[in-house]
Amino acid sequence: MLTTEIILLIAFGYMGVLFAIAHFGDRWAAQGRSIISNPYIYALSLAVYCTAWTFYGSVGRAAASGLGFLPTYIGPTLMCALGWVVMRKIIRISKIHRITSIADFIASRYGKSGTLATMVTIIAVMGVIPYIALQLKAISMSYNIINQYPLIVMPRYFADIPVVHDTAFYVALLLALFAILFGTRHLDATERHEGLVAAIAFESLVKLVAFLAAGLFVTYGVFQGFGDVFAKAGAVPRLQELFIFENRGGEYFSWCIDIILSMVVLICLPRQFQVIVVENVNENHLQKAVWLFPLYLLAINLFVLPIALGGTVYFTSGVDADTFVLTLPIARRQEMLSLLVFIGGMSASTGMVIVETVALSTMICNDLVMPVLLRLPLVRSARSPDLSTTVLNIRRGSIALVVLSAYAYFRFVGEAFALVSIGLISFVAAAQFAPAMLGGIFWKQGTRAGAISGLVAGFAVWSYTLVLPSLVEAGLLDETVMTRGLWQMAALKPFQLFGLQGLDPIAHAVFWSLLVNGACYVGVSLFGNKTPIELTQAALFVEVFTYPAKAEDSSLWRGTALVTDLRSLLERFLGSPRTEEALNAFARNRKIRWGPLSKADPALVTYAETLLAGAIGSASARVMVASVVKEEPLGLDEVMHILDETRQVIAYSRELEKATAELKSANERLKELDRLKNEFISTITHELRTPLTAVRSIAEILHANPRLPPDQHHNLTAVIVRESERLTRLINQVLDFQKLETGKMTWQLLPVDLREVCREAMASVRPLMEERNIRTKLDLPERLPPVAGDRDRLLQAMLNLLSNAVKFCDTLGGQIVVEVSSQTDHLRVAVRDNGAGIRKEDLGVIFEEFRQGRHDSRGRPPGSGLGLAITKRIVEAHGGRIWAESQPGRGSTFSFTLPLAVQSQQEG
Amino acid sequence: MTPDSLKKRRLAGVFLFGWIFFNYPIFSLFNLPVAWNGIPLLYGYVFFIWALIIVLIMLAARRDPPPGEPDR
């Protein structure tokens, strides 16, 4: 039997478990064993998005409007698709600038503006406190229901319960204590809270398990599966209407607007900014989280419709649809399941309250209290004591204040509303940050004035279209404002502003507020001017991936400060050990040693400012640093100059890398060419030396023996003639090649009969062939159209190919066939031998200069290695193509084509 | 194209797919009072597309970032 004692024991026992998890999480983190540093815990912590509103409220909304509850979860899914672009950029920016809240993010982007930070904080507090109140209401409601077990009694008026008897009050106190203990443990420059995140991830797991258990029980325990639920609901005419959208444009448009709304709030809600950005350990965790988190959303919504429809069918009347998750198990006397659902609902509420209050307290402290505090002369003076404890105490105070005001709101105002409407009103408030935020990271022209006017306008519309009606509904204002409009002007009716009809109040408010907000932001930005610091921050934010990864490397500051002044400033906010540690790290990295009167360089000032920003927000940090630094105002030109410089350094180093790579490959190529050239020279000199040696030795013989018999004399001089001819040929070849290479060769293009060229070439090589017993065959057609070409060069090419073939032919049974054939637009010449052939890997390179195919048995073949290269250039200069085919061991075929001469050339 | 920009394009594609299939007019094609295996068509459609988008995000985001952008 569930008694009050057992329920309370379980509830507070669960809170105890949370404290334990957070405690151990912090302890492990201190030992360097982070348990939250993986994408799964990160994704679970993002699920703090699902609050009591999801847990209880979705069912209520589904029972009233069918699919209407879903855009709230589809929007984040679509945002996750853009997460790698949008969220990663925000995370990267925040880590570089040590941004710890959404107020700080927006303020820092628009020139570290204190005004903007304060405005964002005020809007966030006003928007979010009702939302926190909603969570407390859910805890109170669920406790009162389960406490009546097994009866089902709807708690109507919480005001009847004295505060001291209200469980929600004690839970609120415990939550404040939790947030204080684990959210403000120390003033860290990174503001990460490992224990807190571990507890939040655990809560996400609990609420998912609880909701799935309830869903499975309702679908398969109370009913016989999905089909059964929908069939029974389909029998009720009122429910049947929920299966489809009404065929009016308004409903589709509301749906679309709701998706946009929930897309932007995924990054604009203070608690989401806290878990996505501030508590992020490693931005690569996003990679998995962007699909794990949507998967979580899908899972927790799977059973919403069956529970909503099933509950409506089961209870028929008298039970609030917001409570179906809990009341259905109670109605079926499921003690354990009821308790599990109660705890699940609690985990949904508490997780949200904890993260939201920590996020709000950072903003309240840094952007509301500190600016005032820092203006007090006592605090400003450098002699005042350590301020870090003061800052922490301000945060603790803010947490208590936020939780208690939320509780007060729930007790005195929140009675009148359903869960969902409060949640959505709060969403619309958070969505006002979207233009300044998204514009801030993608649009450099956005200015501080634009952001401020956008926020003011959006906030005004939000107040008028959503807050005012809720005040009327609560009975605090006269109803005529709703029915007749402000000052009796029908165009100013809060739910039909300027006569816009057909949208539900939320979509209506989102449409007008974001339209006005965005228009003001863009319009004022485009027509306004920017101060240097706005320009700087705009560039650093929008182009975060092109600037250095450390803020101090792109420091935009000119002025003088003493290192000791900066040190004492840091000590006041971070404490002595932490300051010492940070400054030593900086000095070590840059290899600097400071004396007692050392001046701080711009990098150090920026570093100090960034460190301070992590603790007290960028706007306050700027004020504090300015108090010890004699700043020389920076001109616009200077800012642009420095910005350009830092960017150029990066661009330059990237280009350098590219150029180095190119150089490297060019160098490799050069080395290869160098090697080939050496080889070529040694070949050439060898080839030159052989005939030269022959000529010289014969000349010596003739010189020594003047009286040689005439026939011997004749023979010897014949050798000299032959060898010097060979020398000349070789030298001519080298010269030819040189000319071809440098393009100095002159060509005389005349009609040429290729048959003649072939015959003449064959005749020149014939003696050589006969010497080697090579049989030849000349296969020429009867008629052959002429080609346009330089006769001598073509002859040279032909000779090269023939002598090449001779070289590779077997000495016994060698055979060379020359074939000329006519194709449609070109002639083809093939020189075939039956020699050793060319290896496959050599086929591609034999036409390159200085390359020679390897001979398996004979090693390097004779010749300069230029013949084929020259031939190739000649053929190509004629517009032809040359290639070789070969079967090793069976000979090879060298073929080339030449285009036919056109008529005019034939005549010329 | 770097692997990272390819990834961004793919993810943008997934977003567009989701946006189009979750909105009017494609949405209205499934807005019919019929049931599929006992489940109202529109409900089944929404959850199917939703699951499909999650799978697509998973596939598109899987590739590692280029080495030029180190972890921080």
Short mmCIF file of C-alpha atoms in Angstrom, two decimals, chain A residues 67 70 73-74 77-78 81-82 84-85 88 92 95 227 230 242-245 247 252 255-256 259-260 263 281-282 284 287 290-291 294-295 297-298 301-302 305 549, chain B residues 4 7-8 11-12 14-15 18-19 22-24 27-28 31-33 37-40 42-43 46-47 50-51 53-54 57-58 61-65 69-72:
data_model
loop_
_atom_site.label_atom_id
_atom_site.label_comp_id
_atom_site.label_asym_id
_atom_site.label_seq_id
_atom_site.Cartn_x
_atom_site.Cartn_y
_atom_site.Cartn_z
CA LEU A 67 -0.51 16.16 -33.41
CA LEU A 70 4.80 17.43 -31.92
CA TYR A 73 10.10 18.06 -30.74
CA ILE A 74 10.32 18.10 -34.53
CA THR A 77 15.28 17.47 -34.61
CA LEU A 78 15.60 19.78 -37.61
CA ALA A 81 20.53 18.61 -38.62
CA LEU A 82 22.01 22.10 -38.64
CA TRP A 84 27.13 20.74 -36.84
CA VAL A 85 27.05 24.18 -38.44
CA ARG A 88 29.50 23.92 -33.25
CA ARG A 92 33.75 27.25 -30.61
CA LYS A 95 35.17 28.45 -25.67
CA GLY A 227 -4.39 -0.60 -33.33
CA PHE A 230 -6.76 4.01 -32.23
CA LEU A 242 -7.81 14.65 -33.84
CA PHE A 243 -6.57 12.14 -36.41
CA ILE A 244 -6.35 14.76 -39.13
CA PHE A 245 -5.74 18.48 -39.49
CA ASN A 247 -8.52 21.69 -43.79
CA TYR A 252 -0.69 24.30 -41.25
CA TRP A 255 2.27 24.03 -37.21
CA CYS A 256 5.06 25.54 -39.32
CA ILE A 259 8.43 24.19 -35.66
CA ILE A 260 10.40 27.39 -36.23
CA MET A 263 14.03 25.16 -33.55
CA VAL A 281 33.52 18.97 -22.93
CA ASN A 282 34.53 18.36 -26.53
CA ASN A 284 33.23 16.51 -31.42
CA GLN A 287 28.75 14.44 -33.98
CA VAL A 290 22.96 15.45 -33.13
CA TRP A 291 21.22 12.17 -33.82
CA PRO A 294 16.47 13.55 -31.66
CA LEU A 295 16.26 9.79 -31.10
CA LEU A 297 12.85 12.93 -28.38
CA LEU A 298 11.28 10.40 -30.73
CA ASN A 301 6.97 10.92 -27.75
CA LEU A 302 6.17 7.49 -29.12
CA LEU A 305 -0.83 9.71 -28.52
CA ALA A 549 42.07 29.46 -31.52
CA ASP B 4 33.93 18.99 -43.49
CA LYS B 7 29.39 17.04 -44.34
CA LYS B 8 27.84 20.47 -43.90
CA LEU B 11 23.40 17.97 -43.21
CA ALA B 12 21.87 21.01 -44.87
CA VAL B 14 18.82 16.55 -44.49
CA PHE B 15 17.42 19.72 -42.97
CA GLY B 18 12.84 17.41 -43.17
CA TRP B 19 11.54 20.91 -43.66
CA PHE B 22 7.10 18.18 -42.41
CA ASN B 23 5.29 21.13 -43.91
CA TYR B 24 2.44 22.13 -46.14
CA PHE B 27 2.07 17.29 -45.28
CA SER B 28 -1.47 17.77 -46.57
CA ASN B 31 -3.86 14.40 -44.05
CA LEU B 32 -6.51 11.76 -44.83
CA PRO B 33 -8.98 10.10 -42.49
CA ASN B 37 -2.48 -1.12 -39.95
CA GLY B 38 -4.82 0.49 -37.44
CA ILE B 39 -2.66 3.58 -37.11
CA PRO B 40 -4.03 6.86 -38.48
CA LEU B 42 -0.93 11.16 -40.59
CA TYR B 43 0.45 9.83 -37.29
CA VAL B 46 5.01 11.91 -39.10
CA PHE B 47 6.81 9.29 -37.05
CA TRP B 50 11.00 11.65 -38.12
CA ALA B 51 12.82 8.34 -37.80
CA ILE B 53 15.58 12.12 -40.59
CA ILE B 54 17.36 10.76 -37.52
CA ILE B 57 21.54 12.83 -39.66
CA MET B 58 23.41 9.86 -38.25
CA ALA B 61 27.34 13.43 -39.35
CA ARG B 62 29.36 10.25 -39.10
CA ARG B 63 32.44 11.34 -41.02
CA ASP B 64 35.34 12.62 -38.95
CA PRO B 65 36.35 16.27 -39.10
CA GLU B 69 40.68 21.48 -37.05
CA PRO B 70 41.96 19.92 -33.87
CA ASP B 71 39.86 19.09 -30.82
CA ARG B 72 39.57 21.74 -28.25
#
